Tab-separated table of C-alpha atoms and ligand atoms in Angstrom:
chain	number	residue	atom	x	y	z
F	1171	MET	CA	258.164	33.727	200.543
F	1172	GLY	CA	256.235	35.232	197.612
F	1173	PRO	CA	254.431	38.579	197.594
F	1174	THR	CA	251.925	39.303	200.355
F	1175	ARG	CA	248.585	37.828	199.379
F	1176	PRO	CA	245.346	39.719	199.570
F	1177	VAL	CA	243.037	38.219	202.165
F	1178	ILE	CA	239.418	37.870	201.078
F	1179	THR	CA	236.872	38.712	203.731
F	1180	ILE	CA	234.127	36.135	203.897
F	1181	ALA	CA	230.944	35.837	205.835
F	1182	ILE	CA	230.557	32.348	207.244
F	1183	PRO	CA	227.142	31.488	208.613
F	1184	CYS	CA	227.216	30.660	212.317
F	1185	GLN	CA	227.067	26.997	213.190
F	1186	LYS	CA	224.766	25.813	215.877
F	1187	PRO	CA	227.205	24.995	218.685
F	1188	ASP	CA	225.293	21.907	219.702
F	1189	GLN	CA	224.159	19.905	216.729
F	1190	GLU	CA	221.676	17.097	217.099
F	1191	PRO	CA	223.761	13.969	217.733
F	1192	MET	CA	223.561	11.515	214.855
F	1193	GLN	CA	224.247	7.804	214.549
F	1194	THR	CA	227.731	7.488	213.036
F	1195	ARG	CA	227.945	4.479	210.695
F	1196	LEU	CA	231.093	2.359	210.600
F	1197	LEU	CA	231.468	1.252	206.971
F	1198	ASN	CA	233.818	-1.529	205.931
F	1199	SER	CA	236.257	-1.344	203.029
F	1200	THR	CA	233.773	-2.923	200.580
F	1201	GLU	CA	231.299	-0.075	201.108
F	1202	ALA	CA	232.856	2.643	198.948
F	1203	ASP	CA	229.540	3.152	197.136
F	1204	ALA	CA	227.724	3.815	200.417
F	1205	ALA	CA	230.397	6.410	201.294
F	1206	VAL	CA	229.872	8.098	197.911
F	1207	THR	CA	226.101	8.198	198.435
F	1208	ILE	CA	226.509	9.810	201.866
F	1209	LEU	CA	228.940	12.397	200.465
F	1210	ARG	CA	226.479	13.195	197.625
F	1211	GLN	CA	223.822	13.839	200.272
F	1212	GLY	CA	226.067	16.554	201.710
F	1213	GLU	CA	226.996	14.553	204.795
F	1214	LEU	CA	230.503	13.864	206.122
F	1215	VAL	CA	232.477	10.624	205.876
F	1216	ALA	CA	235.850	10.087	207.544
F	1217	LEU	CA	238.126	8.479	204.936
F	1218	PRO	CA	241.416	6.620	205.340
F	1219	THR	CA	244.539	8.091	203.771
F	1220	GLU	CA	248.150	6.978	204.022
F	1221	THR	CA	248.876	9.813	206.504
F	1222	VAL	CA	245.896	10.093	208.877
F	1223	TYR	CA	242.120	9.724	208.492
F	1224	GLY	CA	240.503	12.778	206.883
F	1225	LEU	CA	237.044	14.199	207.594
F	1226	ALA	CA	235.683	14.494	204.068
F	1227	GLY	CA	232.883	16.583	202.636
F	1228	ASP	CA	231.918	17.175	198.991
F	1229	ALA	CA	233.996	20.244	198.120
F	1230	SER	CA	231.404	21.466	195.617
F	1231	ASN	CA	228.760	21.665	198.372
F	1232	GLU	CA	229.164	24.620	200.767
F	1233	LYS	CA	226.747	23.130	203.288
F	1234	ALA	CA	228.957	20.055	203.527
F	1235	ILE	CA	232.043	22.231	204.033
F	1236	GLN	CA	230.338	24.121	206.842
F	1237	LYS	CA	229.576	20.815	208.527
F	1238	ILE	CA	233.293	19.976	208.604
F	1239	PHE	CA	234.045	23.091	210.669
F	1240	ALA	CA	231.081	22.429	212.958
F	1241	ALA	CA	231.939	18.762	213.566
F	1242	LYS	CA	235.565	19.519	214.437
F	1243	GLY	CA	234.958	22.762	216.318
F	1244	ARG	CA	237.472	24.304	213.922
F	1245	PRO	CA	237.696	28.100	213.503
F	1246	PRO	CA	236.333	29.068	210.048
F	1247	ASP	CA	239.506	30.921	209.003
F	1248	HIS	CA	241.636	27.773	209.169
F	1249	PRO	CA	241.858	26.427	205.609
F	1250	LEU	CA	241.140	22.819	204.617
F	1251	ILE	CA	243.113	20.569	202.281
F	1252	MET	CA	241.391	19.626	198.984
F	1253	HIS	CA	241.816	15.962	198.095
F	1254	VAL	CA	241.831	15.088	194.399
F	1255	HIS	CA	242.521	11.812	192.602
F	1256	SER	CA	245.342	13.201	190.431
F	1257	MET	CA	246.970	16.279	188.909
F	1258	GLU	CA	244.398	16.154	186.071
F	1259	ALA	CA	241.733	17.148	188.600
F	1260	ALA	CA	243.852	19.891	190.186
F	1261	GLY	CA	242.925	22.463	187.529
F	1262	GLU	CA	239.358	22.373	188.763
F	1263	TRP	CA	240.515	23.970	192.025
F	1264	ALA	CA	243.787	25.797	191.319
F	1265	VAL	CA	245.272	28.157	188.739
F	1266	ASP	CA	248.884	29.023	187.813
F	1267	ILE	CA	250.165	25.542	188.673
F	1268	PRO	CA	253.931	25.865	188.097
F	1269	ALA	CA	256.081	23.362	186.206
F	1270	GLN	CA	257.904	22.517	189.454
F	1271	ALA	CA	254.604	21.311	190.909
F	1272	MET	CA	254.093	18.972	187.969
F	1273	LEU	CA	257.506	17.432	188.688
F	1274	LEU	CA	256.632	16.973	192.358
F	1275	ALA	CA	253.234	15.469	191.560
F	1276	ASP	CA	254.831	13.080	189.043
F	1277	LYS	CA	257.182	11.852	191.731
F	1278	PHE	CA	255.089	11.991	194.916
F	1279	TRP	CA	251.365	11.784	193.992
F	1280	PRO	CA	249.425	9.980	195.109
F	1281	GLY	CA	251.293	10.494	198.360
F	1282	PRO	CA	251.901	12.565	201.500
F	1283	LEU	CA	252.627	15.878	199.770
F	1284	THR	CA	250.212	18.817	199.853
F	1285	MET	CA	250.897	21.729	197.500
F	1286	ILE	CA	249.491	25.231	197.796
F	1287	PHE	CA	248.484	27.113	194.654
F	1288	ARG	CA	246.392	30.157	193.770
F	1289	LYS	CA	242.781	29.086	193.895
F	1290	GLN	CA	240.257	28.929	191.080
F	1291	PRO	CA	237.701	31.714	191.550
F	1292	SER	CA	235.017	29.005	191.537
F	1293	ALA	CA	236.535	27.162	194.545
F	1294	SER	CA	234.567	28.139	197.632
F	1295	PRO	CA	236.347	30.501	200.052
F	1296	LEU	CA	234.848	28.359	202.810
F	1297	ILE	CA	237.437	25.700	201.870
F	1298	THR	CA	240.350	28.121	201.966
F	1299	GLY	CA	239.358	30.055	205.075
F	1300	GLY	CA	239.094	33.180	202.928
F	1301	LEU	CA	242.616	32.879	201.489
F	1302	ASP	CA	243.104	33.222	197.743
F	1303	THR	CA	245.261	30.103	197.784
F	1304	ILE	CA	244.228	26.454	198.013
F	1305	ALA	CA	245.998	23.359	199.356
F	1306	LEU	CA	245.747	20.210	197.188
F	1307	ARG	CA	246.875	16.647	197.512
F	1308	ALA	CA	246.170	13.203	196.052
F	1309	PRO	CA	246.088	10.745	198.960
F	1310	ASP	CA	247.727	7.356	198.509
F	1311	HIS	CA	244.919	5.068	199.604
F	1312	PRO	CA	243.057	2.950	197.024
F	1313	LEU	CA	239.707	3.139	198.818
F	1314	THR	CA	239.736	6.907	199.120
F	1315	LEU	CA	240.942	7.382	195.538
F	1316	GLU	CA	238.062	5.154	194.407
F	1317	ILE	CA	235.570	7.222	196.444
F	1318	ILE	CA	236.892	10.523	195.028
F	1319	ARG	CA	236.748	9.183	191.461
F	1320	LYS	CA	233.199	7.894	191.904
F	1321	LEU	CA	232.045	11.117	193.549
F	1322	GLY	CA	233.336	12.943	190.474
F	1323	THR	CA	234.677	15.923	192.401
F	1324	GLY	CA	237.218	16.630	195.143
F	1325	VAL	CA	236.669	16.298	198.862
F	1326	ALA	CA	237.766	18.894	201.387
F	1327	ALA	CA	239.213	17.056	204.370
F	1328	PRO	CA	241.077	18.097	207.492
F	1329	SER	CA	242.297	15.399	209.852
F	1330	ALA	CA	239.268	13.601	211.340
F	1331	ASN	CA	239.710	14.650	214.965
F	1332	ALA	CA	238.348	17.367	217.227
F	1333	HIS	CA	240.216	20.670	216.767
F	1334	LYS	CA	243.747	20.677	218.297
F	1335	LYS	CA	243.626	16.977	219.185
F	1336	THR	CA	245.766	14.024	218.072
F	1337	SER	CA	245.043	12.943	214.496
F	1338	PRO	CA	243.424	9.515	213.953
F	1339	THR	CA	245.358	6.689	212.331
F	1340	ARG	CA	242.582	4.085	212.719
F	1341	ALA	CA	238.812	4.186	212.248
F	1342	GLU	CA	238.335	3.608	215.988
F	1343	HIS	CA	240.287	6.819	216.761
F	1344	VAL	CA	237.858	8.737	214.547
F	1345	LEU	CA	234.893	7.284	216.413
F	1346	LYS	CA	236.447	8.192	219.764
F	1347	SER	CA	236.657	11.830	218.721
F	1348	LEU	CA	233.725	12.397	216.334
F	1349	SER	CA	231.104	9.714	216.972
F	1350	GLY	CA	227.637	11.292	216.897
F	1351	ARG	CA	228.924	14.313	214.966
F	1352	ILE	CA	229.468	12.802	211.492
F	1353	ALA	CA	227.477	10.462	209.261
F	1354	ALA	CA	230.103	7.748	208.783
F	1355	VAL	CA	233.664	6.530	208.904
F	1356	ILE	CA	234.930	3.982	206.413
F	1357	ASP	CA	237.516	1.568	207.779
F	1358	GLY	CA	240.541	1.363	205.509
F	1359	GLY	CA	242.900	-0.091	208.104
F	1360	GLU	CA	245.845	1.521	209.797
F	1361	CYS	CA	247.476	4.551	208.145
F	1362	LYS	CA	250.873	3.523	206.811
F	1363	VAL	CA	252.631	6.913	207.156
F	1364	GLY	CA	250.984	7.930	210.441
F	1365	ILE	CA	251.544	11.699	210.515
F	1366	GLU	CA	250.145	14.480	208.346
F	1367	SER	CA	251.420	15.331	204.867
F	1368	THR	CA	254.250	17.705	204.058
F	1369	ILE	CA	252.784	21.074	202.982
F	1370	VAL	CA	254.666	23.111	200.385
F	1371	ASP	CA	253.639	26.575	199.271
F	1372	MET	CA	254.170	26.673	195.497
F	1373	THR	CA	252.905	30.244	194.945
F	1374	GLY	CA	256.247	32.068	195.201
F	1375	ASP	CA	259.512	31.889	193.255
F	1376	THR	CA	260.939	29.393	195.742
F	1377	PRO	CA	258.805	26.585	197.202
F	1378	VAL	CA	258.376	26.972	200.969
F	1379	ILE	CA	257.737	24.039	203.318
F	1380	LEU	CA	254.997	25.157	205.726
F	1381	ARG	CA	254.642	21.821	207.504
F	1382	PRO	CA	257.307	19.091	207.491
F	1383	GLY	CA	256.225	15.517	206.771
F	1384	ALA	CA	257.336	12.219	205.297
F	1385	ILE	CA	258.379	13.932	202.054
F	1386	THR	CA	261.454	15.787	203.298
F	1387	LYS	CA	263.143	18.992	202.135
F	1388	ALA	CA	266.001	16.872	200.749
F	1389	MET	CA	263.583	14.682	198.749
F	1390	ILE	CA	261.864	17.747	197.252
F	1391	GLU	CA	265.168	19.445	196.417
F	1392	ASP	CA	266.381	16.249	194.790
F	1393	VAL	CA	263.408	16.207	192.397
F	1394	LEU	CA	263.537	19.926	191.628
F	1395	GLY	CA	267.314	20.247	191.465
F	1396	ALA	CA	266.825	23.518	193.343
F	1397	ALA	CA	266.743	24.740	196.918
F	1398	VAL	CA	263.464	25.011	198.830
F	1399	ALA	CA	262.886	26.978	202.036
F	1400	GLN	CA	261.845	25.520	205.373
F	1401	PRO	CA	261.470	28.417	207.830
F	1402	ALA	CA	261.113	27.588	211.516
F	1403	GLY	CA	258.076	29.780	212.237
F	1404	HIS	CA	254.998	30.820	210.265
F	1405	ASP	CA	251.844	32.857	210.413
F	1406	GLU	CA	250.030	31.521	213.461
F	1407	LYS	CA	246.608	32.017	211.882
F	1408	VAL	CA	247.292	28.934	209.793
F	1409	ALA	CA	245.907	25.995	211.724
F	1410	GLY	CA	248.819	23.589	211.410
F	1411	ASN	CA	251.104	26.289	212.738
F	1412	MET	CA	249.300	26.924	215.969
F	1413	PRO	CA	251.596	26.457	218.951
F	1414	VAL	CA	249.098	24.054	220.559
F	1415	HIS	CA	247.934	21.223	218.280
F	1416	TYR	CA	247.874	17.416	217.901
F	1417	GLN	CA	247.302	17.086	221.663
F	1418	PRO	CA	246.472	13.809	223.405
F	1419	GLU	CA	243.994	13.908	226.303
F	1420	THR	CA	246.836	13.028	228.681
F	1421	THR	CA	249.501	15.684	229.312
F	1422	LEU	CA	252.613	14.976	227.265
F	1423	HIS	CA	256.148	15.870	228.381
F	1424	ILE	CA	259.333	15.501	226.310
F	1425	ARG	CA	262.448	14.436	228.236
F	1426	SER	CA	265.964	13.140	227.577
F	1427	GLY	CA	266.790	9.458	228.041
F	1428	ALA	CA	268.751	10.304	231.221
F	1429	GLN	CA	265.821	12.223	232.728
F	1430	LEU	CA	263.505	9.337	231.902
F	1431	ALA	CA	265.777	6.793	233.567
F	1432	GLU	CA	265.262	8.721	236.796
F	1433	LEU	CA	261.483	9.184	236.360
F	1434	ALA	CA	261.042	5.511	235.502
F	1435	GLY	CA	262.267	4.621	238.984
F	1436	SER	CA	260.567	7.352	241.020
F	1437	GLU	CA	257.150	8.108	239.420
F	1438	SER	CA	253.988	6.054	239.258
F	1439	ASN	CA	250.798	6.034	237.161
F	1440	ILE	CA	252.670	7.347	234.138
F	1441	ALA	CA	253.453	6.053	230.649
F	1442	ILE	CA	256.918	6.363	229.121
F	1443	MET	CA	257.451	6.291	225.343
F	1444	HIS	CA	261.105	5.475	224.890
F	1445	TYR	CA	263.633	3.890	222.574
F	1446	SER	CA	266.597	3.668	224.997
F	1447	ASP	CA	266.795	0.734	227.367
F	1448	LEU	CA	265.090	1.727	230.627
F	1449	VAL	CA	264.177	-0.149	233.779
F	1450	MET	CA	260.534	0.649	234.653
F	1451	GLY	CA	259.458	0.874	238.283
F	1452	ALA	CA	256.097	-0.366	239.569
F	1453	GLY	CA	253.238	1.752	238.215
F	1454	VAL	CA	255.201	2.874	235.180
F	1455	THR	CA	254.266	1.430	231.793
F	1456	GLY	CA	256.872	1.569	229.068
F	1457	TYR	CA	255.993	1.819	225.370
F	1458	ARG	CA	258.957	0.941	223.195
F	1459	MET	CA	259.203	3.233	220.164
F	1460	PRO	CA	260.983	2.266	216.928
F	1461	THR	CA	264.343	3.864	216.136
F	1462	ASP	CA	263.588	3.868	212.400
F	1463	LYS	CA	262.057	7.236	211.536
F	1464	SER	CA	259.200	5.945	209.303
F	1465	ALA	CA	258.255	3.255	211.790
F	1466	TYR	CA	258.343	5.851	214.579
F	1467	ALA	CA	255.970	8.148	212.663
F	1468	ARG	CA	253.607	5.241	212.034
F	1469	ALA	CA	253.582	4.370	215.754
F	1470	LEU	CA	253.453	7.871	217.244
F	1471	TYR	CA	249.749	8.856	217.192
F	1472	ALA	CA	248.607	5.248	217.549
F	1473	THR	CA	250.613	4.985	220.788
F	1474	LEU	CA	249.293	8.309	222.102
F	1475	HIS	CA	245.709	7.140	221.451
F	1476	ARG	CA	246.467	3.815	223.133
F	1477	ILE	CA	247.891	5.475	226.244
F	1478	ASP	CA	244.965	7.931	226.398
F	1479	ALA	CA	242.668	4.943	226.815
F	1480	THR	CA	244.568	3.763	229.925
F	1481	GLY	CA	243.898	6.870	232.015
F	1482	VAL	CA	247.463	7.416	233.321
F	1483	LYS	CA	248.201	10.851	234.764
F	1484	ALA	CA	250.961	11.816	232.309
F	1485	ILE	CA	252.956	10.666	229.291
F	1486	TYR	CA	256.726	11.138	229.211
F	1487	LEU	CA	258.339	10.752	225.809
F	1488	GLU	CA	262.017	10.364	225.045
F	1489	ALA	CA	263.177	13.185	222.743
F	1490	PRO	CA	263.871	11.688	219.303
F	1491	PRO	CA	267.199	12.217	217.512
F	1492	ASP	CA	267.994	15.803	216.597
F	1493	ALA	CA	268.445	15.151	212.865
F	1494	PRO	CA	266.862	16.860	209.814
F	1495	GLU	CA	264.841	13.811	208.759
F	1496	TRP	CA	263.115	13.876	212.150
F	1497	SER	CA	261.942	17.500	211.745
F	1498	ASP	CA	258.309	16.440	211.156
F	1499	ILE	CA	258.287	14.418	214.389
F	1500	HIS	CA	259.825	17.316	216.345
F	1501	ASP	CA	257.252	19.703	214.843
F	1502	ARG	CA	254.310	17.527	215.980
F	1503	LEU	CA	255.799	16.765	219.413
F	1504	ALA	CA	256.524	20.430	220.179
F	1505	LYS	CA	252.854	21.272	219.552
F	1506	ALA	CA	251.454	18.152	221.190
F	1507	SER	CA	253.392	18.920	224.392
F	1508	ALA	CA	252.882	22.719	224.420
F	1509	SER	CA	250.743	24.134	227.217
S	674	TXA	O1	247.970	14.417	205.741
S	674	TXA	C1	247.205	15.366	205.741
S	674	TXA	O2	247.526	16.464	205.269
S	674	TXA	C2	245.834	15.162	206.374
S	674	TXA	C3	245.072	14.164	205.526
S	674	TXA	C4	243.651	14.000	205.984
S	674	TXA	O3	245.142	14.540	204.189
S	674	TXA	N1	245.125	16.395	206.496
S	674	TXA	C5	245.436	17.362	207.405
S	674	TXA	O4	244.544	18.419	207.431
S	674	TXA	O5	246.387	17.304	208.137
S	674	TXA	P1	244.481	19.518	208.575
S	674	TXA	O6	243.296	20.357	208.294
S	674	TXA	O7	244.535	18.873	209.878
S	674	TXA	O8	245.717	20.384	208.276
S	674	TXA	C6	245.705	21.128	207.090
S	674	TXA	C7	246.754	22.168	207.118
S	674	TXA	C8	246.422	23.239	208.110
S	674	TXA	O9	247.549	23.483	208.904
S	674	TXA	C9	246.110	24.411	207.231
S	674	TXA	O10	246.417	25.599	207.833
S	674	TXA	C10	246.981	24.147	206.023
S	674	TXA	O11	246.823	22.780	205.846
S	674	TXA	N2	246.485	24.825	204.844
S	674	TXA	C11	245.404	24.511	204.093
S	674	TXA	N3	245.212	25.405	203.115
S	674	TXA	C12	246.210	26.301	203.229
S	674	TXA	C13	246.569	27.482	202.503
S	674	TXA	N4	245.847	27.904	201.470
S	674	TXA	N5	247.649	28.159	202.924
S	674	TXA	C14	248.386	27.728	203.987
S	674	TXA	N6	248.094	26.626	204.704
S	674	TXA	C15	247.021	25.933	204.332
S	675	MG	MG1	244.660	18.417	211.819
């Protein structure tokens, strides 16, 4: 990785732990203008992206940014991702954007790739958790791009779920987690990627993948014609790298197909997410997962949310293939099943 970065110390005003509950509006996809108005008022709107729904606040309004941390129960030193409509808007938030980043943006933006740059001095340290770097991406969803363009500035947006919980891939998942804590969610349908963006640190000589996602190491290296790093472990202060994250309400266990075949016959009141053929005993509900990696990613969180709603005592999930293109799935599952 690049040179050690100075960490800025910031004072973040305390949030009232219990905010007044508010009526969360469910907007439909024709109500982009209403979403823009709410954002301009400094309130939060959960927006659809191709990865997961994001909890957006006007990034030029520090009060709005503070509300994001309060609504999620997120520690203030865990940085947010800035969402912009294109690379042209990136200069408003970041400096020293390297040529390699332009190549990646040309190929993958709008899309599930977040890049980390040095931040503009004018970008609030509340967004970056006090770091002197900033994470940027252009999300590939027409409704959200329209809202960002109309707002005329970027939106800071983490995934629209309570801290450490499973990310939402439908508007109803957002409501389950954040209803009464945010002004609105706008329904843009089901997220087509289904897990969070790839995060690449572009501040050093070699790009470093901090979080795997749909844009793989091989895809990035192919565009750059150069090697990128993907270390196994990172600084745990960074939110996405916490050992416990993405957790469903129901305890999740990862098992081999052979172990599941046994459990399927002996356990009850459990759910099994599997792709091998299994015979389910009474009281065991099977959820067939796709074997295609993209389809699996799209189904993963949606299935966890669905099972949560059934109230079973545990979820057992068949370990996916141990192949490099599945590294993002393994990353999320390890954290979602950690105790
Ligand atoms: O697909 C996504 O990335 C979704 C959608 C809404 O865009 N967003 C998302 O945000 O997953 P969140 O807050 O759940 O995860 C953001 C990750 C965190 O792990 C955070 O630590 C990392 O981005 N991050 C943000 N700024 C960073 C920085 N300056 N340096 C290192 N990591 C950073
Ligand atoms: Mg998140």
